[in-house]
CSV table of C-alpha atoms in Angstrom, one decimal:
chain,number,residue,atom,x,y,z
A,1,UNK,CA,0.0,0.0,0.0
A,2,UNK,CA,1.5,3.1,-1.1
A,3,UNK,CA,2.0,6.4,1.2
A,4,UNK,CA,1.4,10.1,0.8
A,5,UNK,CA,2.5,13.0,2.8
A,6,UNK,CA,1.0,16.0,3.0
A,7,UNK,CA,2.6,18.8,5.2
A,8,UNK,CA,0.6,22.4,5.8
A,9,UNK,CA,2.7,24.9,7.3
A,10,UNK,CA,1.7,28.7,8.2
A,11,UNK,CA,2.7,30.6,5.6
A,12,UNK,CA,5.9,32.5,6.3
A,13,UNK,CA,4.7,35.7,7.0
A,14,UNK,CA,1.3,34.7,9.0
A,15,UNK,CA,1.8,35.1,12.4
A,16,UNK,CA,2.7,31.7,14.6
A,17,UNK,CA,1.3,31.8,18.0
A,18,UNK,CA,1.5,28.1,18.5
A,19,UNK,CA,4.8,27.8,17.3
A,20,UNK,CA,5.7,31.0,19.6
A,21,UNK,CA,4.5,29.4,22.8
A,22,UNK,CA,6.9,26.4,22.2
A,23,UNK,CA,9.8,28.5,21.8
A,24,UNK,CA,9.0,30.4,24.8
A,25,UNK,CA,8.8,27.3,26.6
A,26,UNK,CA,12.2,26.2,25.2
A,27,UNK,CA,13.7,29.3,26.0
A,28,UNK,CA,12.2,28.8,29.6
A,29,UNK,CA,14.2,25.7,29.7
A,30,UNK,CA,17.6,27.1,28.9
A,31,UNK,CA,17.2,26.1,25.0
A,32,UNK,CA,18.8,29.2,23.2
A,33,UNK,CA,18.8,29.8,19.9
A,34,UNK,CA,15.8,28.3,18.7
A,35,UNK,CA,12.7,29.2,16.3
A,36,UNK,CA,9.7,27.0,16.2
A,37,UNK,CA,6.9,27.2,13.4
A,38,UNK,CA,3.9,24.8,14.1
A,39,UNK,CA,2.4,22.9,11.2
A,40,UNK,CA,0.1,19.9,10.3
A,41,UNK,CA,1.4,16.4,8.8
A,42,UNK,CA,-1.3,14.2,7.4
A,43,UNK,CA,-0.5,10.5,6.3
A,44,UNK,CA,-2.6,8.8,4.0
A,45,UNK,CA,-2.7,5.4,3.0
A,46,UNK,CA,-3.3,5.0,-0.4
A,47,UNK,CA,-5.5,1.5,-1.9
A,48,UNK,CA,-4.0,0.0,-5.3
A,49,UNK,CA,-1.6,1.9,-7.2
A,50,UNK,CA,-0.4,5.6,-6.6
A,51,UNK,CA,-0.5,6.5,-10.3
A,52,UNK,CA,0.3,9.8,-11.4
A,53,UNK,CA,-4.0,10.6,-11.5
A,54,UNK,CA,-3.7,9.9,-7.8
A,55,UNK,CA,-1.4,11.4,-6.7
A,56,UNK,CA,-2.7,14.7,-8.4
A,57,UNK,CA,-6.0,14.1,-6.6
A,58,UNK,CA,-4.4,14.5,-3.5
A,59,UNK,CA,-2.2,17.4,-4.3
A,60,UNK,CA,-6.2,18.7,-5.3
A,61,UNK,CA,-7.8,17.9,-2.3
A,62,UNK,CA,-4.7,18.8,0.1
A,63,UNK,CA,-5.0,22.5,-1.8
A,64,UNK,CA,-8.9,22.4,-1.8
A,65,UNK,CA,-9.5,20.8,2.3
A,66,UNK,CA,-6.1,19.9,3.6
A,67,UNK,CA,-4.5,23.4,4.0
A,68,UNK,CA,-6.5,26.9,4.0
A,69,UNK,CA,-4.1,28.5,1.2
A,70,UNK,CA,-4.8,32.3,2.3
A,71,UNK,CA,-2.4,31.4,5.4
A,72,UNK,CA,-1.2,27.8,5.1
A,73,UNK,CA,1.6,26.5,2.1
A,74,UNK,CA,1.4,22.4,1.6
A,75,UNK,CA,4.0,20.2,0.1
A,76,UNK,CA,2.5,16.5,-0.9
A,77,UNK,CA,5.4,14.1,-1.0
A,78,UNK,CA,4.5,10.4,-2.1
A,79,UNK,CA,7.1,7.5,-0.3
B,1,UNK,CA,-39.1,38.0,8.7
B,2,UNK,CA,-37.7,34.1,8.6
B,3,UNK,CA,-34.4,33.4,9.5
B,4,UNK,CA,-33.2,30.7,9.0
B,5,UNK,CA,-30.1,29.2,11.7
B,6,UNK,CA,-28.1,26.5,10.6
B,7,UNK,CA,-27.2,23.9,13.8
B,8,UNK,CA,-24.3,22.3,13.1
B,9,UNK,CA,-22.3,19.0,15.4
B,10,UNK,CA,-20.5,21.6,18.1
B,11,UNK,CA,-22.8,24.6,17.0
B,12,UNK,CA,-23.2,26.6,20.8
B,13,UNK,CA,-25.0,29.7,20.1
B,14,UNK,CA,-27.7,29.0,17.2
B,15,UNK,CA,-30.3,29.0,20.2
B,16,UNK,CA,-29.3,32.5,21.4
B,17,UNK,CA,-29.5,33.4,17.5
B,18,UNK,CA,-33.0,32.0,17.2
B,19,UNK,CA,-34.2,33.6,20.8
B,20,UNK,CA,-32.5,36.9,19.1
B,21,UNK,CA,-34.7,36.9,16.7
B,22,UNK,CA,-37.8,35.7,18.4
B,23,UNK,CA,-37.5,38.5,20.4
B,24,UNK,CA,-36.5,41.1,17.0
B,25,UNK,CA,-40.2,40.2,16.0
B,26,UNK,CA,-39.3,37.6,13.4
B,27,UNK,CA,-39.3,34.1,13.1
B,28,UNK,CA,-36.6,31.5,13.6
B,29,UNK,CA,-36.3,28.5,11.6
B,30,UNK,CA,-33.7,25.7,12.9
B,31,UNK,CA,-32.0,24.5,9.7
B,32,UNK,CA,-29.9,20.9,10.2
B,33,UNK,CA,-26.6,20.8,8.8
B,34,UNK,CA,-27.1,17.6,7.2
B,35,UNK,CA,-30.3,18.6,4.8
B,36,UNK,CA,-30.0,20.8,2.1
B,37,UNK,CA,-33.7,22.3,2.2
B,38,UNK,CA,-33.4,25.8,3.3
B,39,UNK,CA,-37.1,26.0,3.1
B,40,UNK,CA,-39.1,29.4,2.7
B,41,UNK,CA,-36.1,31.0,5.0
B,42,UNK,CA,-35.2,34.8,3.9
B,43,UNK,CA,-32.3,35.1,5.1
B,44,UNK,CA,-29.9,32.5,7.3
B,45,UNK,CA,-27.5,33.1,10.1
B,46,UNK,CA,-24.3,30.6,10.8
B,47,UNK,CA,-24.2,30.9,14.2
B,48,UNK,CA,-21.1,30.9,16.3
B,49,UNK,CA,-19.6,27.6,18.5
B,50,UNK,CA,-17.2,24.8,17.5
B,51,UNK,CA,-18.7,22.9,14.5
B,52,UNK,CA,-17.4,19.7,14.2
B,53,UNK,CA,-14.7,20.4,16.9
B,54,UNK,CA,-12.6,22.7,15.2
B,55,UNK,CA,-11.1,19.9,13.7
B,56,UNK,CA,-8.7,20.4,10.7
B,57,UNK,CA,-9.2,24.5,10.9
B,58,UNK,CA,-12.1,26.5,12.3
B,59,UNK,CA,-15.1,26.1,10.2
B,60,UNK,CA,-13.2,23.9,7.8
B,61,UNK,CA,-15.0,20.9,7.5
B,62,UNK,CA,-18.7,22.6,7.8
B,63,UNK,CA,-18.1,24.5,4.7
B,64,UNK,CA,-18.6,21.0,3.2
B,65,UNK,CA,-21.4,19.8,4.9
B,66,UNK,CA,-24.9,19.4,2.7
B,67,UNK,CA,-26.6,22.4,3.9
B,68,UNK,CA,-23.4,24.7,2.7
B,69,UNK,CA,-24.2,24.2,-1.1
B,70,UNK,CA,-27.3,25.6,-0.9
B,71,UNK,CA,-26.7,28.6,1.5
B,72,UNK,CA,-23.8,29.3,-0.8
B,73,UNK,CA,-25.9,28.7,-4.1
B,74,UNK,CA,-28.9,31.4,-2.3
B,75,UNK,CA,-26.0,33.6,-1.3
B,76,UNK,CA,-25.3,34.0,-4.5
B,77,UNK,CA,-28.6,34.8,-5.4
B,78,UNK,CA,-28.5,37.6,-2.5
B,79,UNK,CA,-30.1,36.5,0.2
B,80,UNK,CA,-29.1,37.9,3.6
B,81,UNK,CA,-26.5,35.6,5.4
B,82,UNK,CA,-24.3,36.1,8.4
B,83,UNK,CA,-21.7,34.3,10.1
B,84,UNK,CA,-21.0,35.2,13.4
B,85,UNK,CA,-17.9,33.8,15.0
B,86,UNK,CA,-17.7,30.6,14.0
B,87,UNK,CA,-20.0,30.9,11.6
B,88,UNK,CA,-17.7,34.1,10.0
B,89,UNK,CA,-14.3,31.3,10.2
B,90,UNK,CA,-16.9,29.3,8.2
B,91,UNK,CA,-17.8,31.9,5.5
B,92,UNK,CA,-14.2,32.7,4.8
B,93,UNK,CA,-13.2,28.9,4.4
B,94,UNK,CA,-16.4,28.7,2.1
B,95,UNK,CA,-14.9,31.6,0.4
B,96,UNK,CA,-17.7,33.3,0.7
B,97,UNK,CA,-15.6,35.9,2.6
B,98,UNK,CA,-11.7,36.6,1.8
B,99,UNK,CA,-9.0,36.2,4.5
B,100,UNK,CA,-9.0,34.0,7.2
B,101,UNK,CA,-9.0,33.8,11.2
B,102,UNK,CA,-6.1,32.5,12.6
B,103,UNK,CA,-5.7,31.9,16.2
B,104,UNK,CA,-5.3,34.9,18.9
B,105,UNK,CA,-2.4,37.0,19.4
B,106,UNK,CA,-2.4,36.9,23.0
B,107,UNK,CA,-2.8,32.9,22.5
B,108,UNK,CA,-5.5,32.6,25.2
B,109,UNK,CA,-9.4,32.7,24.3
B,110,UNK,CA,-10.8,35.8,24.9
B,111,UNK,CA,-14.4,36.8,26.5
B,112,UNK,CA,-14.6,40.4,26.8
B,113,UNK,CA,-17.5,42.8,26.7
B,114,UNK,CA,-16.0,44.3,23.4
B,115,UNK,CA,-15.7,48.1,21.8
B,116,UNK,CA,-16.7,48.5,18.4
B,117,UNK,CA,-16.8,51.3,15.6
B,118,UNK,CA,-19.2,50.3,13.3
B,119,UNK,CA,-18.0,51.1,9.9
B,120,UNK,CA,-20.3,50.9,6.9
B,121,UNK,CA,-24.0,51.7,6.8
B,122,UNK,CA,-24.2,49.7,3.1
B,123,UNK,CA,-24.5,46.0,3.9
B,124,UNK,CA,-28.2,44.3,4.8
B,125,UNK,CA,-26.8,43.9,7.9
B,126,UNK,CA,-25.9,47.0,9.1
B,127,UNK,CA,-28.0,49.8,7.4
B,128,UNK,CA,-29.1,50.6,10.8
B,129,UNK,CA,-25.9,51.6,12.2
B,130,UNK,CA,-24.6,54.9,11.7
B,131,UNK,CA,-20.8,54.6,10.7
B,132,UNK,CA,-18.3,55.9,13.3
B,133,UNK,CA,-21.0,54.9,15.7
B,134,UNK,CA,-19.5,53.2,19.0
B,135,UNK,CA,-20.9,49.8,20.3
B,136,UNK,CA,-20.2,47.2,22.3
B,137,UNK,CA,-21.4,43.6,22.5
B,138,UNK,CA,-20.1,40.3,23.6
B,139,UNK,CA,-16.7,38.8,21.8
B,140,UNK,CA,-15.8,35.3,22.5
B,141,UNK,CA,-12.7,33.4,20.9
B,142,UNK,CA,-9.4,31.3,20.5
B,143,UNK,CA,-9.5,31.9,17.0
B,144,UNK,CA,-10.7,35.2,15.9
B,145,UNK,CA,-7.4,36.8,14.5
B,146,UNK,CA,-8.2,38.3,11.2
B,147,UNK,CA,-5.6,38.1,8.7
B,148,UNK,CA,-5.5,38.6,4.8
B,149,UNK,CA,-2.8,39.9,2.4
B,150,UNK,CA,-2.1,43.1,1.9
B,151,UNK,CA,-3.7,43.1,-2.0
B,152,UNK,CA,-6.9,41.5,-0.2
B,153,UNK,CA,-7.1,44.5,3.0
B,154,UNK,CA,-6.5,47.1,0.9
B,155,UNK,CA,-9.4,46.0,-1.6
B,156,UNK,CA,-11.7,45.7,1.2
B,157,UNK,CA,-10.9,49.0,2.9
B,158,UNK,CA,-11.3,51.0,-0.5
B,159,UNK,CA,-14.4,49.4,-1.1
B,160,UNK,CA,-15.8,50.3,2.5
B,161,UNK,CA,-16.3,46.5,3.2
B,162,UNK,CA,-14.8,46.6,6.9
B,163,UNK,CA,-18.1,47.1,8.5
B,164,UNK,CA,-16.7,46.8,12.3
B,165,UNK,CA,-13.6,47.8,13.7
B,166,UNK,CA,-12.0,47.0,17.4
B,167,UNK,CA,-11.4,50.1,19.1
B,168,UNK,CA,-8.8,47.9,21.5
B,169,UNK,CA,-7.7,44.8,19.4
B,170,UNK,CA,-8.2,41.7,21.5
B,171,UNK,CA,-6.5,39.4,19.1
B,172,UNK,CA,-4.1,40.6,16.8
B,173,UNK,CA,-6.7,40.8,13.9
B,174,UNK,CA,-5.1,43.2,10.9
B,175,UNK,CA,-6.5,46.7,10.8
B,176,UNK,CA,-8.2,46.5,13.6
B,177,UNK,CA,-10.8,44.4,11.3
B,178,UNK,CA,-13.8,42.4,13.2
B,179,UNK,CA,-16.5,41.8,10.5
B,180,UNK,CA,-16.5,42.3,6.9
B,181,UNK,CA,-18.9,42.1,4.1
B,182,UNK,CA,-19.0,40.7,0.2
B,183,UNK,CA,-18.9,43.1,-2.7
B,184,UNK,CA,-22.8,43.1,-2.8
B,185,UNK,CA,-23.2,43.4,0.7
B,186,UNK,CA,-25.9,40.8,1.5
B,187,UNK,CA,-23.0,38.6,3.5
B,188,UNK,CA,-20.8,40.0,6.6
B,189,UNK,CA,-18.6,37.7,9.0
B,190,UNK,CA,-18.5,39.0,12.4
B,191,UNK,CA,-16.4,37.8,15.3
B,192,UNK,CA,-18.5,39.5,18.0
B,193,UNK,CA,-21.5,38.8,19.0
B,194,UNK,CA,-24.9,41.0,18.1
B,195,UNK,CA,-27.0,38.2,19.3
B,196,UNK,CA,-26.0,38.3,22.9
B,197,UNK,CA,-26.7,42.0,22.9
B,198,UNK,CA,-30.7,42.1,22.2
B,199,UNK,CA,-32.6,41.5,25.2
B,200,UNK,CA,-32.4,44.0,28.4
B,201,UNK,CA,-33.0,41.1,30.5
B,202,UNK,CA,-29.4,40.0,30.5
B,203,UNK,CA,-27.0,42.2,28.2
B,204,UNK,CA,-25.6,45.0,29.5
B,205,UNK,CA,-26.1,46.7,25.6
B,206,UNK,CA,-28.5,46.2,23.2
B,207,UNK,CA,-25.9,47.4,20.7
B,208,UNK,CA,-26.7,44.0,18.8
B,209,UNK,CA,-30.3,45.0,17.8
B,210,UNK,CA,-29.0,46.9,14.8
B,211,UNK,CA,-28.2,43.6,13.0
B,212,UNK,CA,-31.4,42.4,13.0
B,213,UNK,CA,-33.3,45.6,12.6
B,214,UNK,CA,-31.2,46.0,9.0
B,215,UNK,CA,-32.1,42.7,7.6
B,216,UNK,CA,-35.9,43.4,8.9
B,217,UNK,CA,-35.7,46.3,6.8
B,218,UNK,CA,-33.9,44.8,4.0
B,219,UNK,CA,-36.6,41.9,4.1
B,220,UNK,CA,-39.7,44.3,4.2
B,221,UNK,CA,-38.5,46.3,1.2
């Protein structure tokens, strides 16, 4: 059974506040130095082949449900 | 005057919504999420709450529920719709409404008794308000941080669609921005709350009236 990826990250210049409280918290622990962004990781299993049709439906749906494209950018990797 | 308010898994305030307009003379018509028969409704509000647990993103997965193709296809048409809250995160991931609402600044939900300017006399909505007029009203969120490009804001500030402002930004939202309307006007998205504010019994304004008292004149037109 084949496997897709899709990861949705907050678009660079959309504010972060999820990924802001974890690096406060870091820093609270003594980790210096570090920059968190929060995103979202789907995995989904795919029946039969992942032929090049499929693979585009999920780079459609991940763009139409997956990730809000006004503040989120997606990457679909198959593996 | 029938409103119709759409009650959707997680919905919280489409009772309030329905009281609200009860008590604004008209009447209230539950609508189910999961039928897409609007009825004989004039004019339908999305009400505000969690639908389907804020799962994926804030309104994200009932823009796709049944009742959605047909409030979107009678939007179209021009009937009076308006998402409050929830039911605004809902309108802008039907794309009904550009931007989108990301979580708060301050990263903590807020519930505040909230200062508004209203902005723009020109939607169904609001033709009661005077713009520059002051209100307040109930605001209750996690996720009512307004955020479009900078294309998108300045289209909708030259075309006077902002149609309330914070006058002390709880949550980060850009411009100040807490509702805005389409290009026609016959849909706004509002984070606060105008159906809270109607009844003297238990709101401490009645600032939320005007809403109401637009679309009742819209309707009887």
């Amino acid at each position: 059974m084949a496997r897709v990826v899709v990861n949705v990250m907050p678009k660079p210049e959309i504010l972060d506040p999820q990924g802001k409280a974890v690096t406060g918290a870091l820093k609270r622990m003594g980790h210096e130095g570090f920059s968190v962004r929060q995103g979202k990781r789907f995995e989904i299993e795919v029946e039969g082949d992942l032929t090049p049709a499929r693979l585009e439906e999920v780079r459609q749906y991940a763009e139409a449900v997956l990730a809000n494209t006004v503040i989120e950018n997606f990457e679909v990797v198959s593996q | 005057m029938r409103i119709g308010v759409v009650r959707f898994p997680g919905s919280l305030d489409d009772q309030d919504a329905m009281r609200a307009i009860r008590l604004m003379g008209g009447d209230p018509v539950a609508l189910w999420h999961k039928s897409d028969d609007l009825g004989s409704v004039d004019a339908v509000i999305l009400p505000g709450g969690f639908s389907y647990g804020d799962y994926l993103r804030c309104g994200a997965i009932a823009r796709f529920s049944p009742v959605m193709g047909e409030v979107v296809r009678r939007a179209g048409q021009g009937m009076p719709l308006l998402g409050i809250c929830n039911g605004f995160q809902i309108l802008c991931e039907a794309r009904l409404l550009p931007g989108a609402l990301i979580r708060n600044e301050v990263r903590v939900f807020t519930a505040v008794e909230q200062r508004l300017r209203m902005e723009s006399n020109s939607t169904v909505w609001t033709s009661a308000y005077t713009p520059g007029a002051e209100v307040s009203m109930a605001l209750k969120n996690g996720e009512g941080n307004y955020q479009a490009d900078a294309e998108t804001i300045a289209r909708l500030e030259g075309e006077g669609r902002v149609v309330a402002r914070y006058l002390d930004n709880p949550n980060g939202s850009v411009h100040d921005i807490a509702g805005i309307a389409n290009e026609r006007g016959n849909v706004v998205g509002l984070m606060p709350h105008p159906e809270h504010n109607v009844d003297p019994e238990i709101a401490t304004t009645l600032d939320g009236r005007g809403f109401f008292e637009s679309v009742a004149a819209f309707l009887s037109a």
